mmCIF file of C-alpha atoms in Angstrom:
data_model
loop_
_atom_site.group_PDB
_atom_site.id
_atom_site.type_symbol
_atom_site.label_atom_id
_atom_site.label_comp_id
_atom_site.label_asym_id
_atom_site.label_seq_id
_atom_site.Cartn_x
_atom_site.Cartn_y
_atom_site.Cartn_z
ATOM 1 C CA GLN Y 1 167.053 47.433 69.716
ATOM 2 C CA GLN Y 2 170.444 45.392 68.522
ATOM 3 C CA GLN Y 3 169.055 41.785 70.325
ATOM 4 C CA VAL Y 4 167.312 39.245 68.136
ATOM 5 C CA LYS Y 5 165.655 36.868 71.068
ATOM 6 C CA GLN Y 6 165.242 33.104 69.959
ATOM 7 C CA SER Y 7 163.421 30.083 71.333
ATOM 8 C CA PRO Y 8 162.780 27.992 72.086
ATOM 9 C CA GLN Y 9 166.764 27.244 73.560
ATOM 10 C CA SER Y 10 166.107 23.230 72.772
ATOM 11 C CA LEU Y 11 163.774 21.171 71.569
ATOM 12 C CA ILE Y 12 163.572 18.027 70.915
ATOM 13 C CA VAL Y 13 161.113 16.637 67.824
ATOM 14 C CA GLN Y 14 160.375 12.974 66.835
ATOM 15 C CA LYS Y 15 161.169 11.557 63.902
ATOM 16 C CA GLY Y 16 158.528 12.908 60.812
ATOM 17 C CA GLY Y 17 157.775 15.715 62.740
ATOM 18 C CA ILE Y 18 157.582 19.671 62.486
ATOM 19 C CA SER Y 19 160.415 21.779 64.292
ATOM 20 C CA ILE Y 20 159.121 25.359 65.014
ATOM 21 C CA ILE Y 21 161.733 27.896 65.978
ATOM 22 C CA ASN Y 22 161.070 31.310 66.475
ATOM 23 C CA CYS Y 23 162.928 35.082 66.444
ATOM 24 C CA ALA Y 24 162.044 38.210 67.452
ATOM 25 C CA TYR Y 25 163.902 41.547 66.630
ATOM 26 C CA GLU Y 26 163.585 45.388 67.023
ATOM 27 C CA ASN Y 27 165.675 47.041 64.850
ATOM 28 C CA THR Y 28 163.627 48.289 62.238
ATOM 29 C CA ALA Y 29 166.475 48.506 60.040
ATOM 30 C CA PHE Y 30 166.762 44.888 59.726
ATOM 31 C CA ASP Y 31 166.377 43.518 56.177
ATOM 32 C CA TYR Y 32 168.139 40.243 55.674
ATOM 33 C CA PHE Y 33 167.182 37.195 58.101
ATOM 34 C CA PRO Y 34 169.342 34.237 57.994
ATOM 35 C CA TRP Y 35 168.716 30.872 59.027
ATOM 36 C CA TYR Y 36 172.409 29.136 60.046
ATOM 37 C CA GLN Y 37 172.602 25.295 61.396
ATOM 38 C CA GLN Y 38 175.989 24.207 63.093
ATOM 39 C CA PHE Y 39 176.952 20.845 63.724
ATOM 40 C CA PRO Y 40 179.745 20.135 66.901
ATOM 41 C CA GLY Y 41 182.479 21.242 66.154
ATOM 42 C CA LYS Y 42 182.071 22.621 63.327
ATOM 43 C CA GLY Y 43 180.802 26.017 61.867
ATOM 44 C CA PRO Y 44 176.916 27.901 61.607
ATOM 45 C CA ALA Y 45 176.565 26.689 57.669
ATOM 46 C CA LEU Y 46 173.899 28.747 55.836
ATOM 47 C CA LEU Y 47 170.503 27.104 55.597
ATOM 48 C CA ILE Y 48 168.121 29.945 53.959
ATOM 49 C CA ALA Y 49 167.626 33.543 53.742
ATOM 50 C CA ILE Y 50 164.711 35.871 54.075
ATOM 51 C CA ARG Y 51 164.702 39.503 53.035
ATOM 52 C CA PRO Y 52 161.101 41.097 53.946
ATOM 53 C CA ASP Y 53 159.680 41.534 51.080
ATOM 54 C CA VAL Y 54 158.135 37.986 50.746
ATOM 55 C CA SER Y 55 156.774 36.831 54.195
ATOM 56 C CA GLU Y 56 157.559 33.163 53.300
ATOM 57 C CA LYS Y 57 160.908 31.154 51.291
ATOM 58 C CA LYS Y 58 160.972 27.844 50.954
ATOM 59 C CA GLU Y 59 163.498 25.783 50.115
ATOM 60 C CA GLY Y 60 163.273 21.398 50.179
ATOM 61 C CA ARG Y 61 162.030 20.873 53.531
ATOM 62 C CA PHE Y 62 163.049 24.248 55.185
ATOM 63 C CA THR Y 63 160.851 26.837 54.870
ATOM 64 C CA ILE Y 64 161.290 30.534 56.240
ATOM 65 C CA SER Y 65 157.368 32.539 58.198
ATOM 66 C CA PHE Y 66 158.240 35.931 57.857
ATOM 67 C CA ASN Y 67 155.386 38.919 60.155
ATOM 68 C CA LYS Y 68 156.980 41.683 59.516
ATOM 69 C CA SER Y 69 154.055 44.312 61.478
ATOM 70 C CA ALA Y 70 155.144 41.899 64.662
ATOM 71 C CA LYS Y 71 158.692 41.849 64.117
ATOM 72 C CA GLN Y 72 159.167 38.581 64.021
ATOM 73 C CA PHE Y 73 160.369 35.219 61.730
ATOM 74 C CA SER Y 74 160.507 31.092 62.121
ATOM 75 C CA LEU Y 75 162.080 28.384 60.680
ATOM 76 C CA HIS Y 76 160.062 25.119 60.177
ATOM 77 C CA ILE Y 77 161.632 22.024 59.415
ATOM 78 C CA MET Y 78 158.602 19.957 57.290
ATOM 79 C CA ASP Y 79 159.614 15.966 57.352
ATOM 80 C CA SER Y 80 162.467 16.243 60.720
ATOM 81 C CA GLN Y 81 165.341 13.414 59.908
ATOM 82 C CA PRO Y 82 167.882 12.720 62.604
ATOM 83 C CA GLY Y 83 170.710 14.203 60.640
ATOM 84 C CA ASP Y 84 168.602 17.826 61.234
ATOM 85 C CA SER Y 85 169.455 17.536 64.451
ATOM 86 C CA ALA Y 86 171.680 20.415 65.309
ATOM 87 C CA THR Y 87 172.283 23.699 66.741
ATOM 88 C CA TYR Y 88 170.212 26.587 64.805
ATOM 89 C CA PHE Y 89 170.412 30.067 64.606
ATOM 90 C CA CYS Y 90 168.370 32.526 63.253
ATOM 91 C CA ALA Y 91 170.503 36.105 62.548
ATOM 92 C CA ALA Y 92 169.731 39.549 61.421
ATOM 93 C CA THR Y 93 171.340 42.655 59.705
ATOM 94 C CA THR Y 94 171.308 45.846 58.215
ATOM 95 C CA SER Y 95 172.842 45.611 54.252
ATOM 96 C CA ASN Y 96 175.639 46.779 53.340
ATOM 97 C CA THR Y 97 177.455 46.391 56.982
ATOM 98 C CA GLY Y 98 178.648 42.810 57.549
ATOM 99 C CA LYS Y 99 177.593 42.340 61.373
ATOM 100 C CA LEU Y 100 175.090 39.776 61.917
ATOM 101 C CA ILE Y 101 173.168 39.767 64.906
ATOM 102 C CA PHE Y 102 172.516 35.872 66.203
ATOM 103 C CA GLY Y 103 170.111 34.260 68.342
ATOM 104 C CA GLN Y 104 171.124 32.260 71.335
ATOM 105 C CA GLY Y 105 170.666 28.972 69.452
ATOM 106 C CA THR Y 106 168.214 26.247 69.666
ATOM 107 C CA THR Y 107 169.334 22.882 70.211
ATOM 108 C CA LEU Y 108 167.533 20.661 68.412
ATOM 109 C CA GLN Y 109 166.983 16.485 68.970
ATOM 110 C CA VAL Y 110 164.884 14.164 66.539
ATOM 111 C CA LYS Y 111 164.379 10.885 67.190
ATOM 112 C CA PRO Y 112 163.941 7.796 65.649
ATOM 113 C CA ASN D 1 185.961 26.023 44.876
ATOM 114 C CA ALA D 2 187.162 25.701 48.560
ATOM 115 C CA GLY D 3 185.527 27.116 51.312
ATOM 116 C CA VAL D 4 186.382 29.482 53.984
ATOM 117 C CA MET D 5 189.995 28.008 55.393
ATOM 118 C CA GLN D 6 191.093 28.710 59.415
ATOM 119 C CA ASN D 7 193.997 28.377 61.484
ATOM 120 C CA PRO D 8 194.708 26.468 63.210
ATOM 121 C CA ARG D 9 191.695 24.125 63.883
ATOM 122 C CA HIS D 10 193.266 24.107 67.749
ATOM 123 C CA LEU D 11 194.984 26.456 69.667
ATOM 124 C CA VAL D 12 196.365 26.156 73.459
ATOM 125 C CA ARG D 13 198.230 29.316 75.168
ATOM 126 C CA ARG D 14 199.389 29.607 78.366
ATOM 127 C CA ARG D 15 197.523 33.199 79.995
ATOM 128 C CA GLY D 16 199.857 35.937 79.245
ATOM 129 C CA GLN D 17 200.720 34.407 75.885
ATOM 130 C CA GLU D 18 199.722 35.972 72.147
ATOM 131 C CA ALA D 19 197.590 33.818 69.648
ATOM 132 C CA ARG D 20 196.829 34.634 66.147
ATOM 133 C CA LEU D 21 194.398 33.116 64.502
ATOM 134 C CA ARG D 22 194.043 32.837 60.440
ATOM 135 C CA CYS D 23 191.518 33.241 57.986
ATOM 136 C CA SER D 24 191.457 32.854 54.351
ATOM 137 C CA PRO D 25 188.280 34.041 52.219
ATOM 138 C CA MET D 26 186.822 32.389 49.823
ATOM 139 C CA LYS D 27 188.254 32.308 46.686
ATOM 140 C CA GLY D 28 186.560 36.152 45.069
ATOM 141 C CA HIS D 29 185.674 37.103 48.519
ATOM 142 C CA SER D 30 186.811 40.309 49.622
ATOM 143 C CA HIS D 31 185.278 41.340 53.245
ATOM 144 C CA VAL D 32 186.010 39.245 56.300
ATOM 145 C CA TYR D 33 184.413 38.783 59.344
ATOM 146 C CA TRP D 34 185.513 37.493 63.140
ATOM 147 C CA TYR D 35 182.350 36.300 65.013
ATOM 148 C CA ARG D 36 183.532 34.647 69.075
ATOM 149 C CA GLN D 37 181.550 32.228 70.667
ATOM 150 C CA LEU D 38 181.384 31.391 73.962
ATOM 151 C CA PRO D 39 180.972 27.714 75.794
ATOM 152 C CA GLU D 40 176.856 27.901 74.847
ATOM 153 C CA GLU D 41 176.149 30.597 73.738
ATOM 154 C CA GLY D 42 175.549 32.465 69.616
ATOM 155 C CA LEU D 43 177.841 33.939 68.095
ATOM 156 C CA LYS D 44 179.101 37.842 68.407
ATOM 157 C CA PHE D 45 180.284 39.759 66.287
ATOM 158 C CA MET D 46 183.613 41.120 66.419
ATOM 159 C CA VAL D 47 185.218 42.641 63.013
ATOM 160 C CA TYR D 48 184.324 43.162 59.117
ATOM 161 C CA LEU D 49 187.842 44.618 57.001
ATOM 162 C CA GLN D 50 188.360 44.312 53.860
ATOM 163 C CA LYS D 51 191.373 44.569 51.999
ATOM 164 C CA GLU D 52 193.820 46.905 54.554
ATOM 165 C CA ASN D 53 190.862 48.490 56.075
ATOM 166 C CA ILE D 54 188.839 47.629 59.108
ATOM 167 C CA ILE D 55 185.107 48.628 58.580
ATOM 168 C CA ASP D 56 183.828 47.942 61.371
ATOM 169 C CA GLU D 57 185.499 46.591 64.514
ATOM 170 C CA SER D 58 182.706 47.803 67.609
ATOM 171 C CA GLY D 59 181.976 44.192 68.296
ATOM 172 C CA MET D 60 186.420 43.838 69.398
ATOM 173 C CA PRO D 61 187.296 44.712 72.709
ATOM 174 C CA LYS D 62 189.251 47.661 74.122
ATOM 175 C CA GLU D 63 192.202 46.489 75.001
ATOM 176 C CA ARG D 64 194.090 43.371 73.349
ATOM 177 C CA PHE D 65 193.262 42.493 70.194
ATOM 178 C CA SER D 66 193.846 43.608 66.787
ATOM 179 C CA ALA D 67 192.336 42.097 63.178
ATOM 180 C CA GLU D 68 194.163 42.765 59.907
ATOM 181 C CA PHE D 69 193.175 41.895 56.418
ATOM 182 C CA PRO D 70 196.715 42.947 54.223
ATOM 183 C CA LYS D 71 196.205 43.346 50.596
ATOM 184 C CA GLU D 72 198.173 40.039 50.766
ATOM 185 C CA GLY D 73 197.456 37.452 52.545
ATOM 186 C CA PRO D 74 194.891 35.994 55.038
ATOM 187 C CA SER D 75 193.746 38.021 57.975
ATOM 188 C CA ILE D 76 194.849 38.124 61.348
ATOM 189 C CA LEU D 77 193.320 38.062 64.303
ATOM 190 C CA ARG D 78 195.679 39.250 66.992
ATOM 191 C CA ILE D 79 194.785 38.231 70.630
ATOM 192 C CA GLN D 80 197.406 39.962 73.450
ATOM 193 C CA GLN D 81 198.346 38.867 77.067
ATOM 194 C CA VAL D 82 195.758 36.298 76.646
ATOM 195 C CA VAL D 83 193.348 35.390 80.057
ATOM 196 C CA ARG D 84 191.081 32.604 80.238
ATOM 197 C CA GLY D 85 188.155 34.486 79.490
ATOM 198 C CA ASP D 86 189.425 34.568 76.142
ATOM 199 C CA SER D 87 188.926 30.801 75.513
ATOM 200 C CA ALA D 88 185.924 30.172 72.644
ATOM 201 C CA ALA D 89 185.903 29.821 69.496
ATOM 202 C CA TYR D 90 186.571 32.127 67.246
ATOM 203 C CA PHE D 91 185.102 31.833 63.521
ATOM 204 C CA CYS D 92 185.341 33.686 60.657
ATOM 205 C CA ALA D 93 183.075 34.045 58.200
ATOM 206 C CA SER D 94 184.118 35.758 54.359
ATOM 207 C CA SER D 95 181.066 37.188 51.526
ATOM 208 C CA PRO D 96 181.468 38.433 48.176
ATOM 209 C CA LEU D 97 182.322 42.157 47.009
ATOM 210 C CA ALA D 98 179.299 43.781 46.187
ATOM 211 C CA GLY D 99 176.051 43.459 45.607
ATOM 212 C CA VAL D 100 172.414 41.214 46.972
ATOM 213 C CA SER D 101 174.963 37.840 47.829
ATOM 214 C CA ALA D 102 177.314 40.947 49.741
ATOM 215 C CA ASP D 103 175.127 40.074 53.394
ATOM 216 C CA THR D 104 175.522 36.065 52.411
ATOM 217 C CA GLN D 105 178.300 35.127 54.581
ATOM 218 C CA TYR D 106 180.104 32.024 54.039
ATOM 219 C CA PHE D 107 181.765 30.687 57.660
ATOM 220 C CA GLY D 108 184.994 28.900 58.162
ATOM 221 C CA PRO D 109 185.055 25.851 60.904
ATOM 222 C CA GLY D 110 186.761 27.866 63.555
ATOM 223 C CA THR D 111 189.585 28.323 65.565
ATOM 224 C CA ARG D 112 189.285 27.219 69.135
ATOM 225 C CA LEU D 113 190.901 28.825 71.650
ATOM 226 C CA THR D 114 191.591 27.224 75.123
ATOM 227 C CA VAL D 115 193.640 29.799 77.468
ATOM 228 C CA LEU D 116 195.302 27.331 80.577
#
């Protein structure tokens, strides 16, 4: 029940295309869903986050879509660029518990 | 405004030695979290600390691992009698005291532990 399942494990997209990464959860107590971007040898960097009171949040080329009834959320990267090539992690937590539950990660490669 | 700082960045230990990993949270943050990342895997929660208090250690192995966040100084993750399976990247994160922003965790660059 504490798991967050992420797919796909890897993704190859052409420059300018849309990258889509999906996550699913079971614990209905989760109420905060961040996405992190990690480059090799670096720490995860917060990209964008959403709470379940909205169905979509957009920041620049990054959009989170959230489906509360299906217990799913996804990250869309519009106009993908080679510099977006990294590993992306979704996560979920219940407010004020401090315990982020991470998905397994998606390695994105954007081809020039 | 400096981010989360961790040191050392790389640590090599032989089996049976002790490893001490240090984390200084972002300025103004009083919550610290430790996560472990095994090769090709996601991050796993280990422990959540506030100053002088362990809030949640449900992800810590029962033996050999301990964590502290003293009133003064950095948070320390200590691994005694390391084994090869402890080889991993250990990340520290911090968050502000309270409020909506309290759930937002900012990660440090990590300490990569290699056990020979």
